[in-house]
Short mmCIF file of C-alpha atoms and ligand atoms in Angstrom, two decimals:
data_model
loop_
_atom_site.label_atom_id
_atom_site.label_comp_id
_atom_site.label_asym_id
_atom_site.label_seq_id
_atom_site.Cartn_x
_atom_site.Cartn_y
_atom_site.Cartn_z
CA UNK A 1 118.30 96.16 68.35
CA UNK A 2 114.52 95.61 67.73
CA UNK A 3 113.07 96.27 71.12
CA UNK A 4 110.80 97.77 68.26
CA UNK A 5 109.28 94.08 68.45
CA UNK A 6 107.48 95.67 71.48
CA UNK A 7 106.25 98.53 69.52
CA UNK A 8 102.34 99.56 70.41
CA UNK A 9 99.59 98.29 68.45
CA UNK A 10 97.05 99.59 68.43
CA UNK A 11 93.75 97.61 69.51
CA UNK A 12 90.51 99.38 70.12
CA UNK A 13 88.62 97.96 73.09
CA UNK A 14 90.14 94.71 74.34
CA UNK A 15 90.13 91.60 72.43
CA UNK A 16 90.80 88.68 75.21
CA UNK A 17 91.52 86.14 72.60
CA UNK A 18 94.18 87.86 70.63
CA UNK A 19 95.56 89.34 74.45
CA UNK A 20 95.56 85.39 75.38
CA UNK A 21 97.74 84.61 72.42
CA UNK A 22 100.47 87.13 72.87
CA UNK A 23 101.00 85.04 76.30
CA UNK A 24 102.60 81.63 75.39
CA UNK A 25 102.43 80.41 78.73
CA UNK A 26 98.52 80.42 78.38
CA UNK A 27 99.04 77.89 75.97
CA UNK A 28 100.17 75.35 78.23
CA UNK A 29 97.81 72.62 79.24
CA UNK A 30 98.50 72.00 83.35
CA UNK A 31 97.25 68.06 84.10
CA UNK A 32 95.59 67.78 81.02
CA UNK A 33 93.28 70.82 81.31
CA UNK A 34 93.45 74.49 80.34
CA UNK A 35 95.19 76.40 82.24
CA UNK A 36 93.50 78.82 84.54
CA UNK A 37 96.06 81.64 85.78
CA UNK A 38 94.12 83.23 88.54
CA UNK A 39 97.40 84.59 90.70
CA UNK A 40 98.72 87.76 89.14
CA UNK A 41 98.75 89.89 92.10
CA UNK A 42 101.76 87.47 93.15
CA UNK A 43 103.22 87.69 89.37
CA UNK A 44 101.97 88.08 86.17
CA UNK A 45 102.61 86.41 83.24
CA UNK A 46 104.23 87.82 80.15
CA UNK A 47 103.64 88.57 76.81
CA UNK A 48 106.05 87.41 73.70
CA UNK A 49 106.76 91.04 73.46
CA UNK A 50 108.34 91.00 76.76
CA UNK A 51 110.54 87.54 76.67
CA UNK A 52 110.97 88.38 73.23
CA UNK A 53 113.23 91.91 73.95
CA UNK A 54 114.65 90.35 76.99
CA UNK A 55 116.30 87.43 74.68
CA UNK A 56 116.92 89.85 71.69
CA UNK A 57 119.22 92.33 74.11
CA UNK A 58 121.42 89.16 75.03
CA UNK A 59 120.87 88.30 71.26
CA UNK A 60 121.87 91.42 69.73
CA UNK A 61 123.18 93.85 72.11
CA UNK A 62 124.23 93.08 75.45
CA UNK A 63 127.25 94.90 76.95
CA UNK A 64 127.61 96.47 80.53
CA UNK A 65 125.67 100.28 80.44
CA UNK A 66 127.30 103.79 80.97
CA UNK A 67 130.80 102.26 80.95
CA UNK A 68 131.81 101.24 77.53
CA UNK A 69 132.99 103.95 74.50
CA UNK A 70 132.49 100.97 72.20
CA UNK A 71 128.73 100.97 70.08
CA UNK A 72 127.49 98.03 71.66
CA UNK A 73 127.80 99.40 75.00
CA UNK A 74 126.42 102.52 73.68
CA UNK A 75 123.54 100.61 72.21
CA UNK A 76 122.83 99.35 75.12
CA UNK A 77 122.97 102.12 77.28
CA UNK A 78 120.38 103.60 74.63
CA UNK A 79 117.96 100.70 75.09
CA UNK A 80 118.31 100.89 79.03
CA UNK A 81 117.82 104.86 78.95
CA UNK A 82 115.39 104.63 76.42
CA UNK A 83 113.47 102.48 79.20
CA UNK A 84 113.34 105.33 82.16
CA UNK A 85 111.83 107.11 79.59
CA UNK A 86 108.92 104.85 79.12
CA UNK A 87 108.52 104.56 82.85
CA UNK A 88 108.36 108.62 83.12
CA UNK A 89 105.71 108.07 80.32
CA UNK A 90 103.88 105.58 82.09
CA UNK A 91 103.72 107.12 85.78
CA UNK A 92 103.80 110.84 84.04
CA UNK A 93 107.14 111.93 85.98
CA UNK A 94 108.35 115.15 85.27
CA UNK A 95 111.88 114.01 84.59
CA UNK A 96 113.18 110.91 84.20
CA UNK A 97 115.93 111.34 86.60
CA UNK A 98 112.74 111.01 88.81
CA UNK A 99 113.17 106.88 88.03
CA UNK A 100 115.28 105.11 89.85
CA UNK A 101 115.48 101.33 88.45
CA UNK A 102 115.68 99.01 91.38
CA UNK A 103 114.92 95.28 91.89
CA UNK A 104 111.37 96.20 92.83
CA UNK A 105 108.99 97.68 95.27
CA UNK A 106 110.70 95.85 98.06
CA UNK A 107 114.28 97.00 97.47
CA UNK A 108 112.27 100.94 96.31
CA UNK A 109 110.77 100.80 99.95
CA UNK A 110 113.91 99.78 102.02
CA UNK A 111 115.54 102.43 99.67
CA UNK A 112 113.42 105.17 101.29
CA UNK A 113 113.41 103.60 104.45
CA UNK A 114 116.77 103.73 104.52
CA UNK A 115 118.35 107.10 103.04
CA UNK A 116 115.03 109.65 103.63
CA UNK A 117 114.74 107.14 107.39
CA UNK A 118 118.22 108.25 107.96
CA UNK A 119 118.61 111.72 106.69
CA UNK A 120 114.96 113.04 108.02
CA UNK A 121 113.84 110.81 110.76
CA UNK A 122 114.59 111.35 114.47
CA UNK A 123 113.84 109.19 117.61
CA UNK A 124 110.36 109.93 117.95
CA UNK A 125 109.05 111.08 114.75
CA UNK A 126 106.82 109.19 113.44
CA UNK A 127 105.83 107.13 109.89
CA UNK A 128 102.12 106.27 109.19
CA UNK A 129 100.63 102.92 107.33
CA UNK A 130 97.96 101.26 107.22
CA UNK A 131 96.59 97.77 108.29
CA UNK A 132 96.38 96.74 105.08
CA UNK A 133 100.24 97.16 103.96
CA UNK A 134 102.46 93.98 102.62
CA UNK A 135 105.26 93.55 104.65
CA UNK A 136 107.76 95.34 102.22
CA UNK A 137 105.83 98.35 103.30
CA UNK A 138 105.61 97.16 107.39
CA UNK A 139 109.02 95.69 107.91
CA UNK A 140 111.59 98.18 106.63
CA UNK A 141 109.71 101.25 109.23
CA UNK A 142 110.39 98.52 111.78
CA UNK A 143 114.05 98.09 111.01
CA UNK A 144 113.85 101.95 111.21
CA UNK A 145 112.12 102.04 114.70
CA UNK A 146 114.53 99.62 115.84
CA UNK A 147 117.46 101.62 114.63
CA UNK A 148 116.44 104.97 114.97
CA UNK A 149 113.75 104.66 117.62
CA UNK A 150 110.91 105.96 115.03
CA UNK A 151 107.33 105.34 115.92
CA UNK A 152 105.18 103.55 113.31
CA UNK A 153 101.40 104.04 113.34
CA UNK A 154 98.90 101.82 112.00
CA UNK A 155 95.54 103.32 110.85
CA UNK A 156 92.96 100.95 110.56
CA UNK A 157 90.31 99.66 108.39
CA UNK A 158 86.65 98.32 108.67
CA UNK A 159 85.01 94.87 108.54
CA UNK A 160 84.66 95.64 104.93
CA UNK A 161 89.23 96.00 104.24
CA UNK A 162 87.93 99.95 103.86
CA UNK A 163 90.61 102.46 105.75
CA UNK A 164 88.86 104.32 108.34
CA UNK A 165 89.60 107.68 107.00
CA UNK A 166 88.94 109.56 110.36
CA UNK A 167 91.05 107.44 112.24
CA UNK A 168 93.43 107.62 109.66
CA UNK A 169 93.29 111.65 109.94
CA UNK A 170 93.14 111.26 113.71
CA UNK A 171 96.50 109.59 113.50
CA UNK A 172 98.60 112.44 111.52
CA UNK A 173 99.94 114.42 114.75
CA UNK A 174 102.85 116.81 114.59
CA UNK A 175 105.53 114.04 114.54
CA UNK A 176 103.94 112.72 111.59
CA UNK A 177 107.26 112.75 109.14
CA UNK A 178 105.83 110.34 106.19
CA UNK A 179 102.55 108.19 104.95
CA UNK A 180 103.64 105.58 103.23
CA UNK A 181 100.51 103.56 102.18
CA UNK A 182 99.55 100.82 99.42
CA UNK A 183 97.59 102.18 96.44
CA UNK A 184 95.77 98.99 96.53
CA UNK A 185 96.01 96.29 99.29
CA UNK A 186 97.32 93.28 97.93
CA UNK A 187 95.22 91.05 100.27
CA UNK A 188 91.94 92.67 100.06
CA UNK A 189 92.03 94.36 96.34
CA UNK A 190 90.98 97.54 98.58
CA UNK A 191 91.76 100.78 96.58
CA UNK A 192 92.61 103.13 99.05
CA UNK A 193 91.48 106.69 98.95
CA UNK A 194 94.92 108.09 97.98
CA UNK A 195 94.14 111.79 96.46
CA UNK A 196 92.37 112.36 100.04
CA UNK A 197 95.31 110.59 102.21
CA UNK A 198 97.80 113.20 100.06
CA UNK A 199 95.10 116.00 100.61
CA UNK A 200 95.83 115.59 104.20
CA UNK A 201 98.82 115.70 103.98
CA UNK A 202 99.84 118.17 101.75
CA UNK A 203 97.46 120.49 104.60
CA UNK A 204 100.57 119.60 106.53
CA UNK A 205 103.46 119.53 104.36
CA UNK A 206 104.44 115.86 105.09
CA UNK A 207 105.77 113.40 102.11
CA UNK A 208 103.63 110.60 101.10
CA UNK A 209 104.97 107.10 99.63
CA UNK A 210 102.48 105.13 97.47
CA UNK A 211 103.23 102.03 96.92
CA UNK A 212 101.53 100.66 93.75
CA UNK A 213 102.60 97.53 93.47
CA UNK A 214 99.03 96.14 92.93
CA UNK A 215 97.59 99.59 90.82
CA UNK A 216 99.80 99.89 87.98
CA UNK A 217 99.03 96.87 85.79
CA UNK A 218 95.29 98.19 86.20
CA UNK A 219 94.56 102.22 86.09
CA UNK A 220 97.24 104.55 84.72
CA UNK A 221 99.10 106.40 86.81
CA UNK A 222 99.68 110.30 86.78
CA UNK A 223 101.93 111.13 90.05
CA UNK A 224 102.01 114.90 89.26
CA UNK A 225 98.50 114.58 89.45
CA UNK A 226 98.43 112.51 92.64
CA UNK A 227 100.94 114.98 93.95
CA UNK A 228 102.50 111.66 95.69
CA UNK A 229 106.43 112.26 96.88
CA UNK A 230 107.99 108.88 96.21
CA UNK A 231 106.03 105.99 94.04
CA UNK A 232 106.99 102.54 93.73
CA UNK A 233 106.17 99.09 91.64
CA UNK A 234 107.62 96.26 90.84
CA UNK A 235 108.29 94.85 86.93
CA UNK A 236 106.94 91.32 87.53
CA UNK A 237 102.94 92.33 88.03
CA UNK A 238 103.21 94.69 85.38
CA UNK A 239 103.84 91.93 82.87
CA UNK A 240 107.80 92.62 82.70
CA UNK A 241 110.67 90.69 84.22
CA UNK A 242 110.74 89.85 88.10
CA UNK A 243 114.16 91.12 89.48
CA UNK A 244 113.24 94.99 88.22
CA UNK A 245 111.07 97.49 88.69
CA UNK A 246 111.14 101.52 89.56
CA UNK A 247 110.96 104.06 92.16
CA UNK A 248 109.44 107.39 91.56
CA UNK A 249 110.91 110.52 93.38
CA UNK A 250 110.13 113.74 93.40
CA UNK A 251 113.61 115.70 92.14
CA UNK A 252 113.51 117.91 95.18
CA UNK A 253 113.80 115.01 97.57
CA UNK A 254 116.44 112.45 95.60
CA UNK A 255 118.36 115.20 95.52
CA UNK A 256 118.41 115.57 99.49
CA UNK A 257 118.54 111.70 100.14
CA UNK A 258 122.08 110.33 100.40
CA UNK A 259 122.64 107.32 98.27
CA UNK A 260 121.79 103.92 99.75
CA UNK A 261 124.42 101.65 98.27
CA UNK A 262 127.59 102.85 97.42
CA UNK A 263 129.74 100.72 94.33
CA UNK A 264 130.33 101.41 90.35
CA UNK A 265 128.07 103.90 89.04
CA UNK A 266 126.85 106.11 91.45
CA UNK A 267 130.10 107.98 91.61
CA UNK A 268 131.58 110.89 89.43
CA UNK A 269 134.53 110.69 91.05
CA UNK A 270 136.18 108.39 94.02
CA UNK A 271 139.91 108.70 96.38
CA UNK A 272 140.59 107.37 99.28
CA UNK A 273 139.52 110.13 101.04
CA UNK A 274 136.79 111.50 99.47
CA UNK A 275 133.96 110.30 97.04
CA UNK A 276 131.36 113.15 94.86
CA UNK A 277 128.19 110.69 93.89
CA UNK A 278 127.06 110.95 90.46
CA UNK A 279 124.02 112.75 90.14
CA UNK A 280 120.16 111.88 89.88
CA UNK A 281 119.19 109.07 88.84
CA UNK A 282 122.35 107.34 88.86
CA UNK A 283 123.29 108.28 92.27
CA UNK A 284 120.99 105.63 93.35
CA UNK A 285 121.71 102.69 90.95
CA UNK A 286 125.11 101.22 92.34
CA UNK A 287 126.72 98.56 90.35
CA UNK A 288 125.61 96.75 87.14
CA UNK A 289 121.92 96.59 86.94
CA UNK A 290 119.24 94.08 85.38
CA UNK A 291 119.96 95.57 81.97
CA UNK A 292 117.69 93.26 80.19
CA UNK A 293 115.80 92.85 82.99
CA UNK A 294 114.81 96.81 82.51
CA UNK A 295 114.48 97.30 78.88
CA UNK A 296 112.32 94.45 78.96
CA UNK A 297 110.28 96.18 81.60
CA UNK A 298 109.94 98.81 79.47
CA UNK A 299 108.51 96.30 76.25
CA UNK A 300 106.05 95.33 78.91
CA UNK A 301 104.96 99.35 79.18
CA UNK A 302 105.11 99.37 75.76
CA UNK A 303 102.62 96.57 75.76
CA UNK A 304 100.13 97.64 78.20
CA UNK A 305 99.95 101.00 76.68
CA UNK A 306 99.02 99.36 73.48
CA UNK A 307 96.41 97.54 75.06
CA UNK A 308 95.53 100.81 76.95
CA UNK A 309 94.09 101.51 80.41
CA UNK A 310 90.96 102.19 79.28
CA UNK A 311 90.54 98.55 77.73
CA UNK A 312 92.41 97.23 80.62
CA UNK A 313 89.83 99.05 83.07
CA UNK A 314 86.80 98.50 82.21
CA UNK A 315 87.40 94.82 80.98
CA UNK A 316 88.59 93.74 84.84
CA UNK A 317 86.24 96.07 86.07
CA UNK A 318 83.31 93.93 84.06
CA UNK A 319 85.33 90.60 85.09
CA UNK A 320 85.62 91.59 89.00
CA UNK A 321 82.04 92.22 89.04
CA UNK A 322 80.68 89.05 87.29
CA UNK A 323 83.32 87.24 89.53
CA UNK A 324 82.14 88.57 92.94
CA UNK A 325 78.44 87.88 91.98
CA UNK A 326 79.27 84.44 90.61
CA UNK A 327 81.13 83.69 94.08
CA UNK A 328 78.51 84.73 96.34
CA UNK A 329 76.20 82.14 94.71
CA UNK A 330 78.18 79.87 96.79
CA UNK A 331 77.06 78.61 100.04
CA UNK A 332 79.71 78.68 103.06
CA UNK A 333 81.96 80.91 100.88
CA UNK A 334 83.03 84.19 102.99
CA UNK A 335 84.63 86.86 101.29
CA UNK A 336 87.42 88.39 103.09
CA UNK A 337 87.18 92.26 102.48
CA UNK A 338 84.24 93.14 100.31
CA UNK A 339 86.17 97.02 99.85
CA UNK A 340 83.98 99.93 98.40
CA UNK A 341 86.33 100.14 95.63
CA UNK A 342 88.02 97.01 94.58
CA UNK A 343 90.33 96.35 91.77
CA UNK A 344 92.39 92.85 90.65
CA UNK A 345 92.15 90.92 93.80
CA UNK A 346 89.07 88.27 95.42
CA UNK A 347 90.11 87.55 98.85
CA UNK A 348 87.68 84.25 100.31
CA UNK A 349 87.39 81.34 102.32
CA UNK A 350 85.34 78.07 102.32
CA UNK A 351 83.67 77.40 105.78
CA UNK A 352 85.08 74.85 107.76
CA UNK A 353 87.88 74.10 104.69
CA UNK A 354 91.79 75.14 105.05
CA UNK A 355 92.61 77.61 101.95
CA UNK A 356 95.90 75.42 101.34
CA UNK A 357 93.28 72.23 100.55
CA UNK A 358 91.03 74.51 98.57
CA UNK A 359 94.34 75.60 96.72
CA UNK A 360 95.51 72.05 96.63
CA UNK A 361 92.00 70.75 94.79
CA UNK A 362 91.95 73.38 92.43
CA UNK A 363 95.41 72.85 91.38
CA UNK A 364 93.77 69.68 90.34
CA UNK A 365 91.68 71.43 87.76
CA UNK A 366 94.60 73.30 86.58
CA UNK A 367 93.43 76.44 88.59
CA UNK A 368 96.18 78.39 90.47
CA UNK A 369 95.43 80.49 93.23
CA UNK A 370 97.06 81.62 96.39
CA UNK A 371 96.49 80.49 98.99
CA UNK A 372 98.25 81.71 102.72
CA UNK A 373 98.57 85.45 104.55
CA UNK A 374 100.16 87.20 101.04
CA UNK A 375 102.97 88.70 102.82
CA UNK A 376 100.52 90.93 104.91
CA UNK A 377 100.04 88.79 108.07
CA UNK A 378 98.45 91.73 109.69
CA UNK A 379 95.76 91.71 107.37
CA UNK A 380 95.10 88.21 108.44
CA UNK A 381 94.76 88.81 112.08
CA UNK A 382 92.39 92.00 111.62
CA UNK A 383 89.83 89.72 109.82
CA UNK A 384 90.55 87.02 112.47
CA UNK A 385 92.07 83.96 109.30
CA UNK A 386 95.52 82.59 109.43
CA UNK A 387 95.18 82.69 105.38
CA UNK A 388 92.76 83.33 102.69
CA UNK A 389 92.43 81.95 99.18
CA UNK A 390 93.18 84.83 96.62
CA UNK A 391 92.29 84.88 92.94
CA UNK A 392 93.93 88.12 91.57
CA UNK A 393 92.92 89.26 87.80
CA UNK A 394 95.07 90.34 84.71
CA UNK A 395 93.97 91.22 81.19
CA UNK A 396 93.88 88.20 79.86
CA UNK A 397 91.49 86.69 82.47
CA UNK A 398 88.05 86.11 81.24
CA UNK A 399 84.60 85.13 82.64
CA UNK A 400 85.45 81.24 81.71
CA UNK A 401 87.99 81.65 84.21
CA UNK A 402 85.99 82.51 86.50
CA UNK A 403 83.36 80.18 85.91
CA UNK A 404 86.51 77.19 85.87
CA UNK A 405 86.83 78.88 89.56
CA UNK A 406 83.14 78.53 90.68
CA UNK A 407 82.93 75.02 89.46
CA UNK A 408 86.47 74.22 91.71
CA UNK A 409 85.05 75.62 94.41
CA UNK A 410 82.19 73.43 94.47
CA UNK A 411 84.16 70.48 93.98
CA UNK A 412 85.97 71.59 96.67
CA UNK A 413 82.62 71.60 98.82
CA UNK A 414 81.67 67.98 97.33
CA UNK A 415 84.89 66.85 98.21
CA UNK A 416 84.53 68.43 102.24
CA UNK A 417 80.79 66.95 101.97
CA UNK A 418 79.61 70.98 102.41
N1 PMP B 501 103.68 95.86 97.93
C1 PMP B 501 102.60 95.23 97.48
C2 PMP B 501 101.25 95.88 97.64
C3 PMP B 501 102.72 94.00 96.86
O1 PMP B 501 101.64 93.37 96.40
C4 PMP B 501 104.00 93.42 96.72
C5 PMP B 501 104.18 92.07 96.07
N2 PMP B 501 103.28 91.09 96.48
C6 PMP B 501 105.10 94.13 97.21
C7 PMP B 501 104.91 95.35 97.80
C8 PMP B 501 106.48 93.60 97.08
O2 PMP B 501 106.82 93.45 95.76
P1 PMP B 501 108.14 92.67 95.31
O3 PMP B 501 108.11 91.35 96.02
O4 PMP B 501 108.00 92.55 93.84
O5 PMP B 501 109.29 93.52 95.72
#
C-alpha cells in the first residue's frame, strides 16, 4: 500500500500556511467565520497524510495482523510493524519490542497500574505523583490503593503550577516503589523538571513513568536519554487517530510484568490447563488491535518528523510567548499557572465571568476552547477555580489566532459590561 503518501518532506523552518493546508479541517468555515482551533491539548487535528493512510489501509490492504499466511494479511502485518518502528524512531527506544500499541495513555497507565501494581506493589509501598497529574495518571494508583492497600503521594506545586522540587524530594522515602509524573501538565502547560525527578530517582533505584501525553507533539523525545522506565502518549494529540497510541517499556521490566489482558495474540501456545504468553511486545496486545488506527499513527510520526521538532519548537515557542503577552494586556484576565517553563497550553479566567460563558461567546466567533477542570480536578482545587478556560497550541496555530482570541475575550468583557 502507499502509506508512502505519508512519506517526509522535507521543509526547512516552518511554513504555517502550507502546514494549514495539509489540515482540511482548517478549511472549514464554523458560523460563517474562520475557524480558530485553539484546543489541541484535548485533540489535535489531522493532516491529509494521516486520514489519507488510515482510508488507503481499508482501501488497499486491510486484513486481521499476525494471523493470516495469505499476502494481504502479510501486508498488513508489514504496515502495522512497520509502525512500532516509527514509534521506536520517534521516542528513540532501544527495541521496538519496547512499544506496546494500546488505545492510549489512559489504557498505557492502567496497563502499568495494573500488571507492575500487581507484580511489585505491596500494602504499604508507596507510588508518587504530582498535583498536577490528569486523572488517567491519579485514578488507576487509586484503584491500586483500594485493591492492594498502596499509598499514593502527592507532591505539590507553587502558586505559579511549578512542582516544588524539595517537597517533591522530601516525599521519596524508602517505600517509594514508582514516580509516575506528567511530562507536561495538561492544565497548566507546566513542563516538569523530569531529567532531575529521574536523577532522584535513579540515586535510589526506583522506576519512573512519564507520561507525555501533552510533550510529544512539541519537543522530541529521547527516553534512553531521559533514562525514564515506562513512557506513554496517546495518537490523537500527536496528530494521528484517537483510539491508539503507545507505551514505552524498558525490556527489562515488560519482561517481568505479567500480561494485563489475556485473548488472541498474546499467546504462543494455550490448553486448558496451561497457557505460555507470546513474547514482548505482543504479550501485551490481546486481541485484534486498531490496525489502521496504528499505521496511521505512524503517517502522523512520519509527518511531524517532516515538519521537524526544531520547526515545531521554536514556532510555538514564538506563538506561546506573543500569546501570553497579548493576554495579559487584558484587564480582569488571571492566568491560571504562569509555570517557569511552559509549552502548548494557556490556562485563564475572566474575573467575575464563568469559563463555560467565555467558551460559549467565543464559540460564537468560531473560536474553540476548553473550557471546565481538563480531567485534573485537583489542579482546580489547588488554584482555588472549579474550571479554567484553556487554549492549547499545535503547529498550525498562528499569531492571528491568537489575536481572533484577544479580540473574543474582550467581547466577552463587553458582553459582562467588564
Ligand atoms: N495524560 C495527560 C497529561 C493528558 O493530557 C491526557 C489527555 N487529556 C491523558 C493523560 C489521557 O489521554 P487519553 O484520553 O488520550 O487516554
Amino acid at each position: 500500500m502507499t502509506v508512502s503518501a505519508a512519506a517526509p518532506r522535507v521543509r526547512p523552518g516552518l511554513d504555517l500556511a502550507a502546514i494549514r493546508a495539509d489540515f482540511p479541517i482548517l478549511a472549514r468555515r464554523v458560523h460563517g467565520k474562520r475557524l480558530v482551533f485553539l484546543d489541541s491539548a484535548a485533540s489535535a487535528q489531522k493532516p491529509r497524510a494521516v486520514i489519507d493512510a488510515e482510508r488507503e489501509v481499508y482501501e488497499t490492504e486491510y486484513a486481521n495482523v499476525h494471523r493470516g499466511v495469505y499476502w494481504l494479511s502479510e501486508r498488513a502485518t508489514a504496515s502495522y510493524e512497520a509502525a512500532r518502528e516509527k514509534v521506536r524512531r520517534l521516542l528513540n527506544a532501544r527495541e521496538g519490542r519496547e512499544i506496546v500499541f494500546v488505545r492510549g495513555a489512559t489504557e498505557a497507565i492502567n496497563l502499568v497500574a495494573q500488571t507492575f501494581g500487581r507484580a511489585f506493589l505491596a500494602p504499604g509501598d508507596e507510588v508518587l505523583i504530582t498535583e498536577v497529574e490528569h486523572h488517567a495518571n491519579i485514578v488507576p494508583w487509586q484503584m491500586l490503593r483500594d485493591e492492594k492497600g498502596i499509598v499514593l503521594k502527592v507532591a505539590p506545586v507553587d502558586d505559579e503550577g511549578d512542582l516544588d522540587l524539595d517537597a517533591f524530594r522530601s516525599l521519596i522515602g524508602p517505600r517509594t516503589r514508582l514516580i509516575s509524573v506528567a511530562h507536561v501538565a495538561n492544565a497548566l502547560g507546566t513542563v516538569l523538571p523530569v531529567e532531575a525527578i529521574v536523577g532522584l530517582a535513579r540515586e535510589r533505584g526506583i522506576p519512573v513513568l512519564l507520561d507525555g501525553c501533552q510533550a510529544v507533539q512539541h519537543q522530541p523525545i529521547d527516553v534512553q536519554a531521559l533514562d525514564c522506565d515506562f513512557y506513554v502518549f496517546s495518537g490523537h494529540k500527536l496528530y494521528g487517530p484517537s483510539g491508539v497510541g503507545a507505551l514505552y517499556g524498558k525490556a527489562e521490566w515488560l519482561e517481568k510484568m505479567p500480561p494485563w489482558q489475556g485473548g488472541g495474540d498474546m499467546i504462543r501456545s494455550v490448553t486448558f490447563d496451561k497457557t505460555e504468553y507470546n513474547e514482548l511486545p505482543w504479550k501485551f496486545e490481546a486481541g485484534t488491535p486498531n490496525i489502521a488506527g496504528v499505521i496511521a499513527l505512524g503517517a502522523a510520526v512520519d509527518y511531524v518528523q517532516s515538519v521537524g521538532y526544531d520547526a515545531i519548537a521554536s514556532h510555538e515557542t514564538e506563538l506561546l510567548g506573543y500569546a501570553v503577552r497579548e493576554l495579559s494586556k487584558i484587564n480582569s484576565l488571571r492566568f491560571i499557572g504562569r509555570p517557569r517553563r511552559r509549552s502548548g497550553v494557556i490556562s485563564l479566567a475572566l474575573e467575575g465571568v464563568h469559563p463555560h460563558d467565555i467558551a460559549t461567546i467565543l464559540d460564537r466567533e468560531a473560536i474553540c476552547v476548553r473550557a471546565g477542570h481538563h480531567c485534573a480536578q485537583p489542579t482546580m482545587t489547588r488554584f482555588g477555580v472549579p474550571a479554567t478556560v484553556r487554549a492549547s497550541f499545535g503547529l498550525y496555530n498562528g499569531h492571528d489566532d491568537v489575536d481572533a482570541l484577544v479580540a473574543g475575550l474582550r467581547k466577552v468583557q463587553e458582553v459582562f459590561g467588564l
